[in-house]
PDB file of C-alpha atoms in Angstrom:
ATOM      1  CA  UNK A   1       7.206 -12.957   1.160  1.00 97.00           C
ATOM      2  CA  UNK A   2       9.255 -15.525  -0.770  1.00 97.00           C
ATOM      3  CA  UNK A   3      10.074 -19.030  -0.861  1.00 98.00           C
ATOM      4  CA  UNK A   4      13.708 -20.784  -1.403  1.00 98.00           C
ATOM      5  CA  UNK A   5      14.288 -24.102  -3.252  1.00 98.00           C
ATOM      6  CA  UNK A   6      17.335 -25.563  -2.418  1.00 98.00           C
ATOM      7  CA  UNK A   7      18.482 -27.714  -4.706  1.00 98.00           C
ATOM      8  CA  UNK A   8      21.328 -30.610  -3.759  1.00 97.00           C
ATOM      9  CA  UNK A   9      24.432 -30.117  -6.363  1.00 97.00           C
ATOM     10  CA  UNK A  10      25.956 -33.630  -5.630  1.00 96.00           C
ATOM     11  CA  UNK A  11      23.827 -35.805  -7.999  1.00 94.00           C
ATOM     12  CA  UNK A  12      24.452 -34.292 -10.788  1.00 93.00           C
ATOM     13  CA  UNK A  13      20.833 -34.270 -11.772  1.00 94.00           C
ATOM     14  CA  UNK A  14      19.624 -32.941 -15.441  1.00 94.00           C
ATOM     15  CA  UNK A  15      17.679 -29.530 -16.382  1.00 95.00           C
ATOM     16  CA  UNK A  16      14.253 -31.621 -16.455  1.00 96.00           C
ATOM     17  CA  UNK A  17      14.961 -33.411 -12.908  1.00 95.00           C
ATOM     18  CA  UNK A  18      15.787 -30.633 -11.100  1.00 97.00           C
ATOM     19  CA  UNK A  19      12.983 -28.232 -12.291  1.00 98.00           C
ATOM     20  CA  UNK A  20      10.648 -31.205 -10.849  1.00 97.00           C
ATOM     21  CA  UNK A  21      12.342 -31.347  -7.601  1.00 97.00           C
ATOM     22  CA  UNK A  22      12.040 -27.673  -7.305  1.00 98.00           C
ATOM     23  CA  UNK A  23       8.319 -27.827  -7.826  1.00 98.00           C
ATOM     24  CA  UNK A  24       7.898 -30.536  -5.502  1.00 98.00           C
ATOM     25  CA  UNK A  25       9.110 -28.524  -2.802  1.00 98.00           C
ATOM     26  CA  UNK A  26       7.657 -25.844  -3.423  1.00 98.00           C
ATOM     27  CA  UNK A  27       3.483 -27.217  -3.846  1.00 98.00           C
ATOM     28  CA  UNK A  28       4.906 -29.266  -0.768  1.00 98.00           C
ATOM     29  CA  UNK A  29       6.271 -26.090   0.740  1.00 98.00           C
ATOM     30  CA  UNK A  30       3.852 -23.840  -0.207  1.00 98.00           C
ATOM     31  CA  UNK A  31       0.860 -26.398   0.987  1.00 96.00           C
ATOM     32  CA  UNK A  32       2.338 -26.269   4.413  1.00 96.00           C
ATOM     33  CA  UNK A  33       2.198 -22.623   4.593  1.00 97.00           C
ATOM     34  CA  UNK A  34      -1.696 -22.533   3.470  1.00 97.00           C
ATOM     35  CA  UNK A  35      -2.312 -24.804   6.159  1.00 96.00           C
ATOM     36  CA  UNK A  36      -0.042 -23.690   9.224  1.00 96.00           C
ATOM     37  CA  UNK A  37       0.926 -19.769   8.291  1.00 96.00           C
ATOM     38  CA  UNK A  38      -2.191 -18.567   5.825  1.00 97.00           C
ATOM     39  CA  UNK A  39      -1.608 -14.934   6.201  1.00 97.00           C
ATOM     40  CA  UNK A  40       2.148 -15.499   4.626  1.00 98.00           C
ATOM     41  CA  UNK A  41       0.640 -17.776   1.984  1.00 97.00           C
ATOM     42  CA  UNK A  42      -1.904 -15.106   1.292  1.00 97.00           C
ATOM     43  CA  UNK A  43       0.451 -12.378   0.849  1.00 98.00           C
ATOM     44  CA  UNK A  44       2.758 -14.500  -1.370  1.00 97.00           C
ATOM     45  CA  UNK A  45       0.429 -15.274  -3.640  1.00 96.00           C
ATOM     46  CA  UNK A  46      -1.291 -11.791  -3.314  1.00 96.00           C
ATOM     47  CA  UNK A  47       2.121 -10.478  -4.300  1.00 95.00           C
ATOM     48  CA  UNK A  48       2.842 -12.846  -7.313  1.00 93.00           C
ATOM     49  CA  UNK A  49       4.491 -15.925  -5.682  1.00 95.00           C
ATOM     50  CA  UNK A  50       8.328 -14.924  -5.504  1.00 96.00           C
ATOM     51  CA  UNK A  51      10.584 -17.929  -5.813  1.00 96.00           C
ATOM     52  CA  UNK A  52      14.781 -18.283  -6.219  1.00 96.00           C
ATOM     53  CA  UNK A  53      16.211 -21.552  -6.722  1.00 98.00           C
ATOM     54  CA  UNK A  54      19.624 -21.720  -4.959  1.00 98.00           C
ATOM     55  CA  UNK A  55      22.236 -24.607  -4.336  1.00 98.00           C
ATOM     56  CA  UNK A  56      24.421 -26.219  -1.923  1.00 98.00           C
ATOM     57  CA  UNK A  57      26.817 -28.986  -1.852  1.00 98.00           C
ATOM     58  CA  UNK A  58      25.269 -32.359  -0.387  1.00 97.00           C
ATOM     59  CA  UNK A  59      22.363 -34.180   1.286  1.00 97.00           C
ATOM     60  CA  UNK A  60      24.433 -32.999   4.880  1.00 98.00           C
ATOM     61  CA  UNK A  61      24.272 -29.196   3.864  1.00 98.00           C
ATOM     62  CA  UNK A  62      20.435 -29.299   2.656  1.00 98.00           C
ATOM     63  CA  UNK A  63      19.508 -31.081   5.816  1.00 98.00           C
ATOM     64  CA  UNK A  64      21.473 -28.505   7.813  1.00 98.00           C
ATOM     65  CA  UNK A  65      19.276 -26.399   6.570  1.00 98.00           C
ATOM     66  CA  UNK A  66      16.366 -28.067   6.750  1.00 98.00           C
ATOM     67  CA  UNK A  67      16.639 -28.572  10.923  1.00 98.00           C
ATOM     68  CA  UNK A  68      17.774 -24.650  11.037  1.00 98.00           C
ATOM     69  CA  UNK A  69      14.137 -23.681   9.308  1.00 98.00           C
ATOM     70  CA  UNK A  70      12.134 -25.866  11.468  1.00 96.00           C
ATOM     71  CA  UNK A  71      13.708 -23.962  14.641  1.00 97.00           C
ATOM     72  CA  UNK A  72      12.529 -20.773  13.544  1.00 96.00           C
ATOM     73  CA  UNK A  73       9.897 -22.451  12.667  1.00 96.00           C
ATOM     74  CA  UNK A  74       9.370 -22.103   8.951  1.00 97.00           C
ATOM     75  CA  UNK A  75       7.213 -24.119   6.501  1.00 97.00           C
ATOM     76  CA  UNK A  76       9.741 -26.608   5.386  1.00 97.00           C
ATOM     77  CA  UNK A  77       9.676 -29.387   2.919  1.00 98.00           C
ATOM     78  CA  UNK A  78      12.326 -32.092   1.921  1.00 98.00           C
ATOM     79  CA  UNK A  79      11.681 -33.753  -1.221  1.00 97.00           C
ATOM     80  CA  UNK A  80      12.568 -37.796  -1.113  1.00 95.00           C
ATOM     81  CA  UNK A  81      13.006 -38.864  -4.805  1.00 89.00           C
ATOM     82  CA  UNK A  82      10.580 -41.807  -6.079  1.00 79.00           C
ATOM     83  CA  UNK A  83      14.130 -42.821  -7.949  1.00 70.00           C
ATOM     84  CA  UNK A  84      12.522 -43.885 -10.973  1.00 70.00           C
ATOM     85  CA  UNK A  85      15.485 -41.644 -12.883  1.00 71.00           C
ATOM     86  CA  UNK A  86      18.703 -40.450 -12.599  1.00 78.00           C
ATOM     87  CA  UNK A  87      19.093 -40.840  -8.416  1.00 84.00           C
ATOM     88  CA  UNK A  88      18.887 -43.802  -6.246  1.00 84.00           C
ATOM     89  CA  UNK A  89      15.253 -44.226  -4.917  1.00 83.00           C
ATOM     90  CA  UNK A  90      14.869 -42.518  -1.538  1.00 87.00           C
ATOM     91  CA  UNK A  91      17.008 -39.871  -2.573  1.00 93.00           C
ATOM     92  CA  UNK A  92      16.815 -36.183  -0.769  1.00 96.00           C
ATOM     93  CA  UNK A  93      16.908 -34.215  -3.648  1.00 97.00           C
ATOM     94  CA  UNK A  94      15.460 -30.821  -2.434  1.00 98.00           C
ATOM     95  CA  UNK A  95      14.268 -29.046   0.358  1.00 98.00           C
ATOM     96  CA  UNK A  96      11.185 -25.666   0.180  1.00 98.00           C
ATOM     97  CA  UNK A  97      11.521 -23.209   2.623  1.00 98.00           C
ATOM     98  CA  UNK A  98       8.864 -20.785   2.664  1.00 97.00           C
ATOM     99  CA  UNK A  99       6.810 -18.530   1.786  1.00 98.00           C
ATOM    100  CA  UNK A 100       7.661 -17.094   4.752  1.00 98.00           C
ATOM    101  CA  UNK A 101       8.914 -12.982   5.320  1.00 98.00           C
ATOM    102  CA  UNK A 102      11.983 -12.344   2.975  1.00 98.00           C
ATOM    103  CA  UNK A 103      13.918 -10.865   6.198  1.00 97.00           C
ATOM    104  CA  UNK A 104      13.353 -13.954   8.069  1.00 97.00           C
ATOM    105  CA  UNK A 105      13.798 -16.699   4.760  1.00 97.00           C
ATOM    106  CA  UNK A 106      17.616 -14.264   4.004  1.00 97.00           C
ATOM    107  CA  UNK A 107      18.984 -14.906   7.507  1.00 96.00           C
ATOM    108  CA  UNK A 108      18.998 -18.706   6.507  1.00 97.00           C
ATOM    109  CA  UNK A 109      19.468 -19.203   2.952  1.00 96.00           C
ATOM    110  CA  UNK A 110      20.724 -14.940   1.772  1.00 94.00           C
ATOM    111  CA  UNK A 111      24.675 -16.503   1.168  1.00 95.00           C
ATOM    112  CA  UNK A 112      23.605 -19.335  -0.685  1.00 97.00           C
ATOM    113  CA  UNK A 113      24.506 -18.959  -4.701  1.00 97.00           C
ATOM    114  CA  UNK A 114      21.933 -19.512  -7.578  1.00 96.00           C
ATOM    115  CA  UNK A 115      21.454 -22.137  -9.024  1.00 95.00           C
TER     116      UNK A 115
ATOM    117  CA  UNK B   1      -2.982 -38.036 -11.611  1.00 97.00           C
ATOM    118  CA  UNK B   2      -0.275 -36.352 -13.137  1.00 97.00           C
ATOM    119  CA  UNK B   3       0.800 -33.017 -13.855  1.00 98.00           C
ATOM    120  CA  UNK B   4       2.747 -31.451 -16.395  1.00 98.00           C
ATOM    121  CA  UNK B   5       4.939 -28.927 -16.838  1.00 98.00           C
ATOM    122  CA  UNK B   6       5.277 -27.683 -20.291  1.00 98.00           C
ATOM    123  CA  UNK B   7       8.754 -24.896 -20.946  1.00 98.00           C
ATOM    124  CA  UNK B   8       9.430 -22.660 -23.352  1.00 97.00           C
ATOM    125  CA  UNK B   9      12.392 -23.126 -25.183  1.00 97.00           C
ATOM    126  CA  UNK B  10      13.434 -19.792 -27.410  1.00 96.00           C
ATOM    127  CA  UNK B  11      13.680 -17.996 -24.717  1.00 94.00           C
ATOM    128  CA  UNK B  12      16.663 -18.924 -23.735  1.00 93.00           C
ATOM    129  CA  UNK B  13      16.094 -19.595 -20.052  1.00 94.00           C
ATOM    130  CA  UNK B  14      19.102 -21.053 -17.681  1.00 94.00           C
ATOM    131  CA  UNK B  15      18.964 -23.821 -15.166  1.00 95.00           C
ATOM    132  CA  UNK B  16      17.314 -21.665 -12.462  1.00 96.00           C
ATOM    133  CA  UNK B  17      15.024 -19.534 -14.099  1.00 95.00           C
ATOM    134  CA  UNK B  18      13.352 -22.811 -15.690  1.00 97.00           C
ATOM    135  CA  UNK B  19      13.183 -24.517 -12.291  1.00 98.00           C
ATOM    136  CA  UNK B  20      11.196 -21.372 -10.670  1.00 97.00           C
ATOM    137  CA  UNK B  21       9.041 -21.042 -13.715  1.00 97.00           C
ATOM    138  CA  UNK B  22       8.073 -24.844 -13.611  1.00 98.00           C
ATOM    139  CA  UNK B  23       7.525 -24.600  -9.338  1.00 98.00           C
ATOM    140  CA  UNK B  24       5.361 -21.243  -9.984  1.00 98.00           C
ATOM    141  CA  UNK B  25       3.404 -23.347 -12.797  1.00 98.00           C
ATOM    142  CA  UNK B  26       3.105 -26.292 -10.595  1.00 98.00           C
ATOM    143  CA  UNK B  27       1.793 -24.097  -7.570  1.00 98.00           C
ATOM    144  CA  UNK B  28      -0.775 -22.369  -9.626  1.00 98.00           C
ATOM    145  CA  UNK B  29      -2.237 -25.557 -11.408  1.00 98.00           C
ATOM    146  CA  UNK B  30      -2.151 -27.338  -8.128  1.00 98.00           C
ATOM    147  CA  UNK B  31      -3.976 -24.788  -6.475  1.00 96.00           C
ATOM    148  CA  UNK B  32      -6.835 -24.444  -9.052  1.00 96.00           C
ATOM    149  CA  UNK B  33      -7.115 -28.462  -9.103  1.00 97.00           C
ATOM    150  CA  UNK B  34      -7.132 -27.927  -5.316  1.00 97.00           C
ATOM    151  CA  UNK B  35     -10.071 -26.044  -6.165  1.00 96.00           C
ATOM    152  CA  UNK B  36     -12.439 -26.919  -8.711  1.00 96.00           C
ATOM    153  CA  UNK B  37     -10.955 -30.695  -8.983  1.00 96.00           C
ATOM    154  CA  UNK B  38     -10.600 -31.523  -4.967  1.00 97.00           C
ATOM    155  CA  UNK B  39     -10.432 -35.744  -5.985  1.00 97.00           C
ATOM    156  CA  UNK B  40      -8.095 -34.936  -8.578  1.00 98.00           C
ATOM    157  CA  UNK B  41      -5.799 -33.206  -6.565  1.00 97.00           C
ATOM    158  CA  UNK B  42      -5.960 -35.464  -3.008  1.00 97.00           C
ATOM    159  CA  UNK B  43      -5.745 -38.149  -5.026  1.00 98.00           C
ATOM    160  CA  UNK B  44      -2.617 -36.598  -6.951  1.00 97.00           C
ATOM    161  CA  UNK B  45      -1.416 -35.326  -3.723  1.00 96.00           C
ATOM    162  CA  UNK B  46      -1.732 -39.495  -2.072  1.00 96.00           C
ATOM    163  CA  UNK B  47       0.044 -41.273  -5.072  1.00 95.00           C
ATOM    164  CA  UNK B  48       3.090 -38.777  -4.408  1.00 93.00           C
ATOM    165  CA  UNK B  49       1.873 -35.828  -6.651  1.00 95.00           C
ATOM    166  CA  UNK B  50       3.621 -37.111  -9.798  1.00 96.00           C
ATOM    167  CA  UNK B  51       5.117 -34.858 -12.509  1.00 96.00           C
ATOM    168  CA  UNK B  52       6.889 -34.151 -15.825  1.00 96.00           C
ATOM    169  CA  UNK B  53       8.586 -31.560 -16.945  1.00 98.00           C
ATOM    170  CA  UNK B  54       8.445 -31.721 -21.151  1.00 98.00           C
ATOM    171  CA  UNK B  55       8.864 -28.372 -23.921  1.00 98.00           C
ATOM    172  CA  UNK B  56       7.965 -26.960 -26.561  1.00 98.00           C
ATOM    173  CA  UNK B  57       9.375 -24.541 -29.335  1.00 98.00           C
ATOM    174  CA  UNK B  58       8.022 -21.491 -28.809  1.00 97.00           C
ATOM    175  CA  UNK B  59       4.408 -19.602 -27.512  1.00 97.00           C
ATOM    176  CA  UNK B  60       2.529 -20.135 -29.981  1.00 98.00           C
ATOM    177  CA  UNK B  61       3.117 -24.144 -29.094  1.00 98.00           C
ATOM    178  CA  UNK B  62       2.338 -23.035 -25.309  1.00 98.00           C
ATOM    179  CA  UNK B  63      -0.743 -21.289 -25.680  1.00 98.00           C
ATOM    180  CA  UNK B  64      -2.431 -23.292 -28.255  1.00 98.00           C
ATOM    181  CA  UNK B  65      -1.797 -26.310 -25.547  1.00 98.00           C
ATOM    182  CA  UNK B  66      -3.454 -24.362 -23.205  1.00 98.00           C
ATOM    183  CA  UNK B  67      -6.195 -24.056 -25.040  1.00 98.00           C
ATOM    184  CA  UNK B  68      -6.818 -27.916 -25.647  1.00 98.00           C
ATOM    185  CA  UNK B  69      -5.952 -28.015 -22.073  1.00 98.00           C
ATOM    186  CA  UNK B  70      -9.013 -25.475 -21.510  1.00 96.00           C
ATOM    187  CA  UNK B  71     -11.635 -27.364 -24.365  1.00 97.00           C
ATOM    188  CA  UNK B  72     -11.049 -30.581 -22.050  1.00 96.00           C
ATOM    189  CA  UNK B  73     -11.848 -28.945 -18.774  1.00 96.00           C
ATOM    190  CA  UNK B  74      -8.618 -29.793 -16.971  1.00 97.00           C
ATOM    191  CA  UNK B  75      -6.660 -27.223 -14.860  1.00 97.00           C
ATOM    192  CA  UNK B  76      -4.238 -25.421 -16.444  1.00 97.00           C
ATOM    193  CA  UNK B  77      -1.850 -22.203 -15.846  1.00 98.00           C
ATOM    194  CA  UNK B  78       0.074 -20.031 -17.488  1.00 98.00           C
ATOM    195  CA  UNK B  79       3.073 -18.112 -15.959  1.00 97.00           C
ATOM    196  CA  UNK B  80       3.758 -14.569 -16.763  1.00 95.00           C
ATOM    197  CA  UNK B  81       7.270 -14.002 -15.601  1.00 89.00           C
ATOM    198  CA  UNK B  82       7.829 -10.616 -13.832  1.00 79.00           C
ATOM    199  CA  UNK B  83      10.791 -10.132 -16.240  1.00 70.00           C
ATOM    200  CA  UNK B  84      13.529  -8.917 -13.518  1.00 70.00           C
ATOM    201  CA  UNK B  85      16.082 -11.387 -15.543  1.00 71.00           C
ATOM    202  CA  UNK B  86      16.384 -12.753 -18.105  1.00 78.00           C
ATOM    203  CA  UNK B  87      13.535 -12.617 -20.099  1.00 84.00           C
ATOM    204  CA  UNK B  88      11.343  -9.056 -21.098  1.00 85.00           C
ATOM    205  CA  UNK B  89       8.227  -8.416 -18.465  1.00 83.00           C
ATOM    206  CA  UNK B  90       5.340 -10.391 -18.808  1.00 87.00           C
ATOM    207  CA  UNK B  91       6.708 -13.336 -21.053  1.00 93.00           C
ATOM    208  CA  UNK B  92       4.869 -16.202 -21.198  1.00 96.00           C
ATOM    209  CA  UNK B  93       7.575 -19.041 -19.720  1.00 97.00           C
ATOM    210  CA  UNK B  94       5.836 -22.063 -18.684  1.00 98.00           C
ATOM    211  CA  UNK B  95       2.244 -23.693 -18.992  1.00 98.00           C
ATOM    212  CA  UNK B  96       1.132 -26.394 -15.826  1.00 98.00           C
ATOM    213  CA  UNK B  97      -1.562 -28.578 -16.670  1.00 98.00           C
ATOM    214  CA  UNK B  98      -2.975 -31.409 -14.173  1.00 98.00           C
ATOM    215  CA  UNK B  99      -3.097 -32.851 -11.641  1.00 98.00           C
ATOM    216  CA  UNK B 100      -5.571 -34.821 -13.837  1.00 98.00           C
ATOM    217  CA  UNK B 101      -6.062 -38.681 -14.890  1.00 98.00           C
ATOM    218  CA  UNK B 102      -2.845 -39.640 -16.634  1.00 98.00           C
ATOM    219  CA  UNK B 103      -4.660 -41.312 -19.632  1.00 97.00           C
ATOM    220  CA  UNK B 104      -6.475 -38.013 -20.187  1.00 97.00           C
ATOM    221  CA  UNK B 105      -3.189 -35.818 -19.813  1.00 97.00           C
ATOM    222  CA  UNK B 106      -0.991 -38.128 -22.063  1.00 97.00           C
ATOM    223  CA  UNK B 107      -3.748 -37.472 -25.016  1.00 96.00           C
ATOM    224  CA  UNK B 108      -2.663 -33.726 -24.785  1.00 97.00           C
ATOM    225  CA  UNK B 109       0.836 -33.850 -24.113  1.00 96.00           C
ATOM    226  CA  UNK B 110       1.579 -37.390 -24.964  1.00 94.00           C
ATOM    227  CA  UNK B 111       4.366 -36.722 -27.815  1.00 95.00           C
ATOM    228  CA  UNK B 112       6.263 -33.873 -26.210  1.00 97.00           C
ATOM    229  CA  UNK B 113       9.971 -34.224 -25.559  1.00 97.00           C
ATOM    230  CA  UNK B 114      11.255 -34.268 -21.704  1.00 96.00           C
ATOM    231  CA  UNK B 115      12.681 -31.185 -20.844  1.00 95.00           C
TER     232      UNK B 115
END
């Protein structure tokens, strides 16, 4: 199991901003799993709660994603900025896929660089 | 409510490795709030589950926050990193405390520097 936060690269957001997008997402994420797919939360957290955090470009590439995890139907979770720092409010700053089986979660995000 | 994620600095950690430490910290402390603080967290979870990201110098400043954290009863984690990068096995990375009252939260980690 593992989860994938996907952070956006465009808004050229600080160390301390994007480490609370990424955990956002993934309570968000993670939350969604518990309550829609509990045997792959289970496991994840059974198995220590794997995370990477990778990036992509803009809001059009993260939401590209986004729609391509909901049709294999994956817990999903986009992260809309409050704005109170750094980004316009309303922002889409990051999107949680998972947990959900590493096979399934690479087929989507495996080519996507670190962040 | 607010929660807090609290970084260790000497280690040296990049960008990504930070963000996944904070997300696993935030996951954890969520999850125990979830738990043994239920109004805490929904109530965390309604306002838009705020949350800061601040650091200290080294463990010693992590773990005697985590006790404090502990002596007032809040919820509190501390992340043991596997150690595949970066950083040797088992090092202590990140602390989460909260969701919990903000006024009660601020007494603890009040004067830390943002991330």
């Amino acid at each position: 199991m593992k989860q994938v936060l996907v952070i956006r690269m465009d808004l050229g957001m600080g160390r301390g901003k994007v480490a609370v997008q990424c955990s956002h997402a993934a309570v968000s994420s993670a939350e969604q799993a518990r309550i829609r797919f509990r045997e792959w939360y289970d496991k994840w957290i059974q198995e220590g709660q794997a995370k990477i955090a990778v990036k992509v470009k803009d809001e059009n590439e993260l939401l590209d994603l986004e729609r391509r995890a909901r049709a294999m139907h994956l817990p999903a979770y986009v992260v809309h900025d409050m704005g109170l720092t750094q980004v316009p409010t309303g922002s889409i700053t990051c999107l949680g896929i998972g947990p959900a089986p590493v096979n399934i979660v690479d087929t989507l995000t495996g080519e996507l660089a670190l962040l």
